[in-house]
Short mmCIF file of C-alpha atoms in Angstrom, two decimals:
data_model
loop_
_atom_site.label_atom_id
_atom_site.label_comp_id
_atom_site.label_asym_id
_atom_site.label_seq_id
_atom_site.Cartn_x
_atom_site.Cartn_y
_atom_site.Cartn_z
CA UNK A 1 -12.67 30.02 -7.52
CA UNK A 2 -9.80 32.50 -8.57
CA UNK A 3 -6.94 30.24 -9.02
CA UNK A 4 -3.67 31.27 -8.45
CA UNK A 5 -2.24 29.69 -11.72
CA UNK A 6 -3.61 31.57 -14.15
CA UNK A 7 -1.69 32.26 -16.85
CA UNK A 8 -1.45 35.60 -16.07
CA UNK A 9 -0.18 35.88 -12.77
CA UNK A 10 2.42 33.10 -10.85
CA UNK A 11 2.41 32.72 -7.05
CA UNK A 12 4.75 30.83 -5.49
CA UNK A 13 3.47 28.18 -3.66
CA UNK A 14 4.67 25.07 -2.28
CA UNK A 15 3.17 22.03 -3.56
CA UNK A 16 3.16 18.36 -1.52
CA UNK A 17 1.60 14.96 -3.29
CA UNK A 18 0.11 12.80 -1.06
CA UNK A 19 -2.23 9.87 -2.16
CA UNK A 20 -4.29 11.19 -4.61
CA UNK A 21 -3.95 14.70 -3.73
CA UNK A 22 -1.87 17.66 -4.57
CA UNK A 23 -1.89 19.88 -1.78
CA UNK A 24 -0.55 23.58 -2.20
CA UNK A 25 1.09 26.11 0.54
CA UNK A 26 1.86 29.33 1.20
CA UNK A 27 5.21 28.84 1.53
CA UNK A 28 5.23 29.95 4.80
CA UNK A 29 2.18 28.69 6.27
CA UNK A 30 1.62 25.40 7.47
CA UNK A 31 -1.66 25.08 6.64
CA UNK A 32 -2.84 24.19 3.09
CA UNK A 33 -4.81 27.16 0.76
CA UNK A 34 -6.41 24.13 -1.11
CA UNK A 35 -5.80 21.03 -2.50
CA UNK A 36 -6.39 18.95 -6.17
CA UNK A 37 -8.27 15.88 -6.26
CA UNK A 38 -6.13 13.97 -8.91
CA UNK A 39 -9.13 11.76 -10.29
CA UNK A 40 -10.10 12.02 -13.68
CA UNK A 41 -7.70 14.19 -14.62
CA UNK A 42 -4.71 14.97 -17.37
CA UNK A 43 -1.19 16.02 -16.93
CA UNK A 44 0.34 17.94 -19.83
CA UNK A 45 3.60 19.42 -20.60
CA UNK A 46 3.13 22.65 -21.57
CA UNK A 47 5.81 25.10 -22.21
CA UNK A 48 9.87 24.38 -20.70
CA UNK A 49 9.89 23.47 -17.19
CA UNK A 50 5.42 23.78 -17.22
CA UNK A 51 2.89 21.37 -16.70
CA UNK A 52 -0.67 21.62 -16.34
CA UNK A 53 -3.70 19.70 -14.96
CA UNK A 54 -6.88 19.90 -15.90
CA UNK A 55 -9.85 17.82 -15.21
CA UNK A 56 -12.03 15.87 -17.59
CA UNK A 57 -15.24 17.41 -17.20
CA UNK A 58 -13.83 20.87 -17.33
CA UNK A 59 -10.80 20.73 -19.96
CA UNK A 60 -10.47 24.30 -21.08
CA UNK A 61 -9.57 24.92 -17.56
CA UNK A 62 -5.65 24.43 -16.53
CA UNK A 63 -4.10 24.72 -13.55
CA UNK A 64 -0.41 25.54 -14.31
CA UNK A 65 2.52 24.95 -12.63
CA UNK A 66 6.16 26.52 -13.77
CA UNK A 67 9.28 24.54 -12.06
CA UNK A 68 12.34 24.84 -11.31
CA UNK A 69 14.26 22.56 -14.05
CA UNK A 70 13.07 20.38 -17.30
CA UNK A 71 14.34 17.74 -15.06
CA UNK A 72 12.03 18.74 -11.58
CA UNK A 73 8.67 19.36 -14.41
CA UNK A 74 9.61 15.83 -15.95
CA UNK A 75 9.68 14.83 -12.64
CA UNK A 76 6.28 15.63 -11.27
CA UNK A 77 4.42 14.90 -14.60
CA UNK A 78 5.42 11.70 -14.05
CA UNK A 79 4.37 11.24 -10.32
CA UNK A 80 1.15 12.91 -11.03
CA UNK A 81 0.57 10.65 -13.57
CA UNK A 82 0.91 7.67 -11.13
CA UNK A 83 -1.41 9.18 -8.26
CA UNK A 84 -4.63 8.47 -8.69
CA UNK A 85 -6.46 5.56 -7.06
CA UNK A 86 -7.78 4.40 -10.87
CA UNK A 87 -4.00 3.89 -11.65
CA UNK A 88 -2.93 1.89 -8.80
CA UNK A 89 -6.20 0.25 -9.13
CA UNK A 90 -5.23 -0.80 -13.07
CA UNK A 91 -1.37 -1.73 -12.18
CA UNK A 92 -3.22 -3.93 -9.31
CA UNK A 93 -5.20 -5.62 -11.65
CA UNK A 94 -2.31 -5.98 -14.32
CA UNK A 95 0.23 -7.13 -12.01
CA UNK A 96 -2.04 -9.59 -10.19
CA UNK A 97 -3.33 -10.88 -14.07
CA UNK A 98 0.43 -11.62 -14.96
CA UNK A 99 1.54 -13.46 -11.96
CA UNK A 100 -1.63 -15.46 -11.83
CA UNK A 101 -0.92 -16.74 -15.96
CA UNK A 102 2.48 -17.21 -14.84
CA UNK A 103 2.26 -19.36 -11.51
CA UNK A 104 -1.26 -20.35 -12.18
CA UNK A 105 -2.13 -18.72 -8.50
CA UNK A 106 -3.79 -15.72 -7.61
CA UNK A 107 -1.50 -13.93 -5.49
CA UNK A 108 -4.18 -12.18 -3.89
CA UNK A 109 -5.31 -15.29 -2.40
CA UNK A 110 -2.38 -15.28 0.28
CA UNK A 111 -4.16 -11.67 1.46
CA UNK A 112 -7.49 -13.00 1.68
CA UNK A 113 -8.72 -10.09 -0.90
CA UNK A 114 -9.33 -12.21 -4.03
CA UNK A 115 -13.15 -11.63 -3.68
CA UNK A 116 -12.91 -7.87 -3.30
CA UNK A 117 -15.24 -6.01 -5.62
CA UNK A 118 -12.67 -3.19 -6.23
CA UNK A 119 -9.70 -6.03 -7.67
CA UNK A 120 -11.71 -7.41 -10.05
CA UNK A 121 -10.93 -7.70 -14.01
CA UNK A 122 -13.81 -6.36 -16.57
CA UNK A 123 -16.52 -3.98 -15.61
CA UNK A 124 -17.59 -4.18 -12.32
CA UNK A 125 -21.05 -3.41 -11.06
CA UNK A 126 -22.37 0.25 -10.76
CA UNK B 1 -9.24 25.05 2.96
CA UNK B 2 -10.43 25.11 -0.88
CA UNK B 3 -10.82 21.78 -3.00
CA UNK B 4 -11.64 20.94 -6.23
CA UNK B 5 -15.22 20.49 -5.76
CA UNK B 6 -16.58 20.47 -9.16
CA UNK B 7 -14.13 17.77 -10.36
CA UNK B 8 -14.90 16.17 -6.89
CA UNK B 9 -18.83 16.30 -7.50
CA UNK B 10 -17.96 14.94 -10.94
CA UNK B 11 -16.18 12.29 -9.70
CA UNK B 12 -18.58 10.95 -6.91
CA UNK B 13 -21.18 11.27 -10.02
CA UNK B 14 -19.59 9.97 -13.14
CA UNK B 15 -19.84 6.57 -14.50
CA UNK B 16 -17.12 4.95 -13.19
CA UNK B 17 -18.10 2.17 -10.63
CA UNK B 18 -18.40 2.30 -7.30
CA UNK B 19 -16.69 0.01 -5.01
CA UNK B 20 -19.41 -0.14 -2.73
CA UNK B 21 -23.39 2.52 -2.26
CA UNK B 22 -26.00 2.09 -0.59
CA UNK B 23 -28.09 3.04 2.31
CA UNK B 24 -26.97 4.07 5.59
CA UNK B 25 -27.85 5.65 8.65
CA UNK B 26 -25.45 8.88 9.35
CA UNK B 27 -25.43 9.89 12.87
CA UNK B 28 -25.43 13.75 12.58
CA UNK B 29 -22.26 15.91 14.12
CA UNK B 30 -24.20 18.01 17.00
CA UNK B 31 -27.57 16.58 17.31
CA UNK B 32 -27.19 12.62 17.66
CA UNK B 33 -30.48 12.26 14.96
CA UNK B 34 -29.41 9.78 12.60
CA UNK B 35 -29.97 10.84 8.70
CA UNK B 36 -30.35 8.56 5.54
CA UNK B 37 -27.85 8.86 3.30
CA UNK B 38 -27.29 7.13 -0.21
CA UNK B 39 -23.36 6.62 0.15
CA UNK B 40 -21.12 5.65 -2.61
CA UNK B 41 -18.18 4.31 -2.50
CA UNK B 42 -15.19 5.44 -4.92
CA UNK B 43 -11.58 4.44 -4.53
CA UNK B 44 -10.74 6.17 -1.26
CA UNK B 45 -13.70 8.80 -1.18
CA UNK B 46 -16.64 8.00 0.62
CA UNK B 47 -19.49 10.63 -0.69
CA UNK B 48 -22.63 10.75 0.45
CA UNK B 49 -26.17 12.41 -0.92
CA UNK B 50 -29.16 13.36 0.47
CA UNK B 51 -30.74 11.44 -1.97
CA UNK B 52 -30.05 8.67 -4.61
CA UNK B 53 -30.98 10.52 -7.11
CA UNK B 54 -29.06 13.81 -6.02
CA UNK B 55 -26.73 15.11 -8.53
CA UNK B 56 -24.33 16.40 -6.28
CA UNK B 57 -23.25 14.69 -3.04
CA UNK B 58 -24.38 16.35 0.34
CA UNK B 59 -20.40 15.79 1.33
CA UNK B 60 -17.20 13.27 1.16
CA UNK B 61 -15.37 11.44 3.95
CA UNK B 62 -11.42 10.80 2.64
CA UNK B 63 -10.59 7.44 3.76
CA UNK B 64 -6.83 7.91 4.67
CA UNK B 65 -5.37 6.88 7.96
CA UNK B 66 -8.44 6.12 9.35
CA UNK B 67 -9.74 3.29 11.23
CA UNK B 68 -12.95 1.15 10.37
CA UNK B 69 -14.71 -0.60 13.75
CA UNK B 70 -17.73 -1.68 14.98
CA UNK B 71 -19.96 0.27 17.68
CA UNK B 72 -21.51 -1.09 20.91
CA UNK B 73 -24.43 1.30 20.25
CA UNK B 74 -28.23 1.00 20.90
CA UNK B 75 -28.26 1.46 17.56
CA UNK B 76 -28.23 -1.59 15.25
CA UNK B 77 -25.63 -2.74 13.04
CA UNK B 78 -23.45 0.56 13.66
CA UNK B 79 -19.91 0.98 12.81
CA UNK B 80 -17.25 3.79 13.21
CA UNK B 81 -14.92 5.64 10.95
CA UNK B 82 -12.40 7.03 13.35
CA UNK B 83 -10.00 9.26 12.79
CA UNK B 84 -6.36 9.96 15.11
CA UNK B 85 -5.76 14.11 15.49
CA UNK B 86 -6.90 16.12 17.80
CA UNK B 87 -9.68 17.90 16.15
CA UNK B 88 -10.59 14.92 13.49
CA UNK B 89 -14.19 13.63 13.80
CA UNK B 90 -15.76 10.33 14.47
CA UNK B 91 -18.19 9.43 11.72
CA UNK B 92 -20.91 6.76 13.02
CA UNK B 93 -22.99 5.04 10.41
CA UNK B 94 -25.71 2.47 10.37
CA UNK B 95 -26.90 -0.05 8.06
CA UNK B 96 -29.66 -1.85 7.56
CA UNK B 97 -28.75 -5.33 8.32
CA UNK B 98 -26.12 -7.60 9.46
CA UNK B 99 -24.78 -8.32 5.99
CA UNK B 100 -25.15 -5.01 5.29
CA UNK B 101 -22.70 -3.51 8.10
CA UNK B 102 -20.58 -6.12 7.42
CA UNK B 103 -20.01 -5.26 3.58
CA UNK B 104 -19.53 -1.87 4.07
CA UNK B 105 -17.05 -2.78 7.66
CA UNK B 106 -14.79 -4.62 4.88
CA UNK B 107 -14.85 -2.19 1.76
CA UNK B 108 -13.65 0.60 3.93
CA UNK B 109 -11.35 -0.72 5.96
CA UNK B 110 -9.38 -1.49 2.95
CA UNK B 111 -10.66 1.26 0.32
CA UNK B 112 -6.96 3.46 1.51
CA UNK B 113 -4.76 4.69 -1.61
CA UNK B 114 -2.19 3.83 0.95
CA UNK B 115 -3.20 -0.09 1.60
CA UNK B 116 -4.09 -0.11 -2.63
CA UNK B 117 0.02 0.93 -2.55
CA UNK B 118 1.10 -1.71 -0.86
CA UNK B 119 -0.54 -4.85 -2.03
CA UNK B 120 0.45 -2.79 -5.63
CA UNK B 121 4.17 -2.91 -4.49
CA UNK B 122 4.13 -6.46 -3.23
CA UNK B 123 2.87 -7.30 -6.48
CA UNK B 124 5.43 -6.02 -8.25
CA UNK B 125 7.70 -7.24 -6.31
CA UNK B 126 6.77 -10.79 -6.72
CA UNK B 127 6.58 -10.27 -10.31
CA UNK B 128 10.11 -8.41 -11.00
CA UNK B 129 11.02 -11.44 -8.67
CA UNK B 130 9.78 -13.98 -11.21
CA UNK B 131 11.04 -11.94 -14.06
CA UNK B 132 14.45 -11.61 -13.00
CA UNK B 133 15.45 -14.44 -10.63
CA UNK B 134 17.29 -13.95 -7.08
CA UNK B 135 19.66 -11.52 -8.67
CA UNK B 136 17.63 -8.71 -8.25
CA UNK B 137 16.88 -7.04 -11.56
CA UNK B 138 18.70 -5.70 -14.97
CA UNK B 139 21.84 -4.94 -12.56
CA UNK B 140 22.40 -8.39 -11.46
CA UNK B 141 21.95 -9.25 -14.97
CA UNK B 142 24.62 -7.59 -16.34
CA UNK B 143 26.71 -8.20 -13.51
CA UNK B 144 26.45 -12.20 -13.66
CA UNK B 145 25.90 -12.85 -17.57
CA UNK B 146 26.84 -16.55 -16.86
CA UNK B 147 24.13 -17.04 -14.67
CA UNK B 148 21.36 -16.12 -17.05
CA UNK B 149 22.36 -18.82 -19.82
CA UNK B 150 20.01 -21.55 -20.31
CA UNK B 151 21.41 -25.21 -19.52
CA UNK B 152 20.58 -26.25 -22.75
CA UNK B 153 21.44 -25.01 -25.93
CA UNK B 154 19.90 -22.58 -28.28
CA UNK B 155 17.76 -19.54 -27.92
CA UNK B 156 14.91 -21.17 -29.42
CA UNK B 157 14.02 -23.05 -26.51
CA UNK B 158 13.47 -20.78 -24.55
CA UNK B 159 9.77 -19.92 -24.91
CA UNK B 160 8.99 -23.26 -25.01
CA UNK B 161 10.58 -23.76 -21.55
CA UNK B 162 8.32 -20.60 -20.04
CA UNK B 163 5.40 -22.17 -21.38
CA UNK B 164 6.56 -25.61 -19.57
CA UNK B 165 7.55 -23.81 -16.47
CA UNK B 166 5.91 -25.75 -13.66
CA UNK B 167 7.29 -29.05 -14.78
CA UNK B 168 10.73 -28.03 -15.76
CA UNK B 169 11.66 -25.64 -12.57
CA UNK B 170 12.67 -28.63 -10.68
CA UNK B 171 15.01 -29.83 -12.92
CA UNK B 172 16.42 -26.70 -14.09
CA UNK B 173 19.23 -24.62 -12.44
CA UNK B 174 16.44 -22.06 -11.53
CA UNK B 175 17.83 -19.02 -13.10
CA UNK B 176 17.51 -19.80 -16.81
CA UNK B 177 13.88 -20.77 -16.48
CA UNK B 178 13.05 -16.91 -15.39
CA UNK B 179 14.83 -15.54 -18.63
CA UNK B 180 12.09 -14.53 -20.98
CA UNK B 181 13.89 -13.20 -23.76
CA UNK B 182 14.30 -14.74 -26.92
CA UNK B 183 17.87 -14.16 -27.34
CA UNK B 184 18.45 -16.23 -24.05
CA UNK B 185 22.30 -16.83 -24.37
CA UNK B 186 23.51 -13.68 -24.62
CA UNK B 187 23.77 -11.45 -22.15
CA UNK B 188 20.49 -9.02 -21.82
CA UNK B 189 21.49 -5.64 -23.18
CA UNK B 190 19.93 -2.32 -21.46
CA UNK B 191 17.00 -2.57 -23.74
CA UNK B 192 15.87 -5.33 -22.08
CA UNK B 193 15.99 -3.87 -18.70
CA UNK B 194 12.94 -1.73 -19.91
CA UNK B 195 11.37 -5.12 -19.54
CA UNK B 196 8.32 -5.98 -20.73
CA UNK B 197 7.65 -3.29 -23.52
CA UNK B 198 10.40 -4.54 -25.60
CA UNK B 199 8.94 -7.45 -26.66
CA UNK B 200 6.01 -5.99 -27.84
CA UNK B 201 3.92 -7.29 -25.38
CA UNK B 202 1.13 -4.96 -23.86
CA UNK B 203 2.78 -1.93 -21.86
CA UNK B 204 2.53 -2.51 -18.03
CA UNK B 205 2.06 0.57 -16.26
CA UNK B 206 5.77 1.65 -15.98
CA UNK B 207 7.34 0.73 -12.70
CA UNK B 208 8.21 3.91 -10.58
CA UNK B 209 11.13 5.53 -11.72
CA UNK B 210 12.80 5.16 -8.07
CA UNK B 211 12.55 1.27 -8.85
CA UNK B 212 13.99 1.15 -11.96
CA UNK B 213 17.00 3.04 -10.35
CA UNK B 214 17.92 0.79 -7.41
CA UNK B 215 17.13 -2.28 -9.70
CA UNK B 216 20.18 -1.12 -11.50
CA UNK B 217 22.81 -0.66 -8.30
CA UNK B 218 25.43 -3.21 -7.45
CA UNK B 219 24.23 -2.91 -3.62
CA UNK B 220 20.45 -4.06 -4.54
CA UNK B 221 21.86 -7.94 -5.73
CA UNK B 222 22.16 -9.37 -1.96
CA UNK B 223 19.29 -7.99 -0.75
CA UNK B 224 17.27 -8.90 -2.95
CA UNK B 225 18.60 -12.22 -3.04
CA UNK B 226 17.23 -12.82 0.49
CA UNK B 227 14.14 -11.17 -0.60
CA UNK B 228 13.24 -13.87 -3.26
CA UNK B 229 14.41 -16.55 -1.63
CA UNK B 230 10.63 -17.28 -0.15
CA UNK B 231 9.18 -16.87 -3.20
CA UNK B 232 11.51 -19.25 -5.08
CA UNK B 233 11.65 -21.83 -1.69
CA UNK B 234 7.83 -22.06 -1.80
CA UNK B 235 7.48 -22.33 -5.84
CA UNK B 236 10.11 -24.81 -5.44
CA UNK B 237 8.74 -26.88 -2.26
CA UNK B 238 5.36 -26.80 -4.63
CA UNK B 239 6.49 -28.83 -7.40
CA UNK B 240 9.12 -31.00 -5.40
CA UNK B 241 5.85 -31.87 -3.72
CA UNK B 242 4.56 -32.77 -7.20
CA UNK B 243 7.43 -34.77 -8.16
CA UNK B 244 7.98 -36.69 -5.18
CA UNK B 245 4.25 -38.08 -5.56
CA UNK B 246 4.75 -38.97 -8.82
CA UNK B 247 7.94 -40.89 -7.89
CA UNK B 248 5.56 -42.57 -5.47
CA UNK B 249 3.43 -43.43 -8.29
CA UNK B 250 6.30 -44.80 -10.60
CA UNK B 251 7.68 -46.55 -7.65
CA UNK B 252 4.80 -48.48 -6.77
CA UNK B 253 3.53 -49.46 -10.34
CA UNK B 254 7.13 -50.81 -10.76
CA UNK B 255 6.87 -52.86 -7.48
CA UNK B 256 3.30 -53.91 -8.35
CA UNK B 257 -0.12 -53.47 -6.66
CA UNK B 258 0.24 -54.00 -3.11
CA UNK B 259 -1.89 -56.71 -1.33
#
């Protein structure tokens, strides 16, 4: 589709996270144009105060995204960085590896969840 | 409303696995016909294809803030993914058997980003916890430097005493035992309030920058005092368990066998 962050031209637009997906606005409409599946994806820092996303199976193409400060770009890299479901998934599985070598338990006992495919360590069945 | 369907496609399709596919029964959105659908399973997407072999799925169902129950249906083995809004749809599905329904009942009513969120911030919460005793993080280490000194002497003890941890927390004061730094009698510097990475140990994924923030205000020390407290009480209870049966032991082998 004709995106609206082309290098060549910048809309405006206003731009919400939630979960795993970057939803973008008019600015006044309430209704989203479209939103980003952030899955398999990179952030980069492009030029001051831009960062792009593009998506692993298509690389060449970026969506861009000029903000406000160094600080507000900085800002978002990092949260975008930090949405996807993979990532939780990994700090899950990190966190839950540390505190069971520590206390010997598997904290996800307490939740009943210990057996769930998705928390597992190693590769998991296709 | 336009999506990334191409890196959507790619990711219902790529090789990273599945949380849960199979076979089901998709009741159709007019006509009540149900269809066969190979469904996978991926984080918090549910895609489906017309066939298992399909290269692209047929559609997705995003598994946010939905609700995952079982039908009373003529149907067999049907559950529900429902939906609150006005104008949000009911998906019914079908398996194929009892086990069936039931594994795919349990993988999505937990396959939210937003449940994956919280069991990932309870986590860390019992691990900055066990890092960082009741005083809540680098701030209530700087604040309290006394607290953080071993009983005993000399920094070179201390990674022996993390490795000994269950049978030395009874004994201990409680707050030393946590400090895993080698440099144990001196205060912990900022550098160590990056945690982990300092040591060289494998990189964590960072903690969210909002954390790291509050971890460092004066006002975070009490609560989070009360916060550990259950962690600490039941670690504790654990081992005095331990220790009072092996005072039992002792006891009795002193007093000899009984009759």
């Amino acid at each position: 589709f004709s995106t609206p962050f082309s290098f060549a031209v910048l809309k405006k637009r206003l731009v919400k996270l939630v979960v795993n997906f970057l939803f973008y606005f008019r600015t006044d409409e309430a209704e989203p144009i479209g939103a980003l599946l952030l899955e398999q994806c990179r952030i980069i820092k492009e030029e001051e105060n831009v960062f792009s996303i593009s998506f692993i199976e298509e690389p060449e193409r970026k969506y861009c995204f000029e903000c406000d400060s160094e600080e507000q770009c900085q800002e978002w890299i990092e949260a975008l960085k930090r949405a996807s479901y993979e990532f939780m998934r990994r700090s899950l599985i990190f966190y839950r590896n540390e505190i069971q070598k520590m206390t010997g338990k598997d904290p996800l006992e307490q939740y009943g969840i210990s057996e769930e495919a998705r928390f597992q360590l190693g590769t998991r069945k296709q | 409303m336009k999506l990334n369907e191409r890196s959507l496609a790619f990711y219902a399709t790529c090789d990273s696995p599945a949380d849960n596919a199979g076979f089901l029964y998709k009741r159709g959105e007019r006509h009540t016909a149900y269809h066969r659908r190979w469904f996978v399973l991926k984080g918090n997407m549910l895609f489906y294809f017309e066939e298992r072999e399909s290269r692209e799925p047929v559609g997705v169902i995003v598994l946010e803030g939905c609700t995952v129950e079982l039908c009373d249906s003529a149907e067999e083995f049907t559950f529900a993914i429902r939906f609150g809004g006005a104008k949000s749809r009911t998906y019914v599905l079908a398996a194929e058997s009892q086990a069936a329904m039931e594994s795919w009942v349990k993988s999505l009513s937990r396959a939210s980003f937003d449940y994956m969120r919280l069991v990932v911030r309870e986590l860390e919460k019992q691990l900055e916890e066990m890092r960082w005793g009741p005083a809540g993080g680098c701030g209530g280490c700087r604040q309290l430097p006394g607290s953080w000194k071993p009983k005993s002497s000399g920094p070179e003890r201390s990674p022996e005493r993390l490795l000994a941890l269950p049978t030395v927390l009874p004994k201990e004061n409680g707050c030393a035992v946590w400090n895993n730094e080698p440099g144990a009698d001196q205060p912990p510097d900022t550098s160590s309030c990056g945690g982990y990475d300092s040591e060289g140990n494998p990189r964590p994924p960072p903690l969210p920058p909002r954390r790291r923030a509050s971890s460092s205000e004066a006002g975070s020390v009490g609560v989070a005092a009360a916060e550990s407290t259950s962690i600490f009480c039941r670690l504790h209870e654990q081992y005095g368990q331990e220790v009072a049966r092996l005072r039992q032991d002792w006891l009795e082998r002193q007093c000899g066998p009984r009759p």
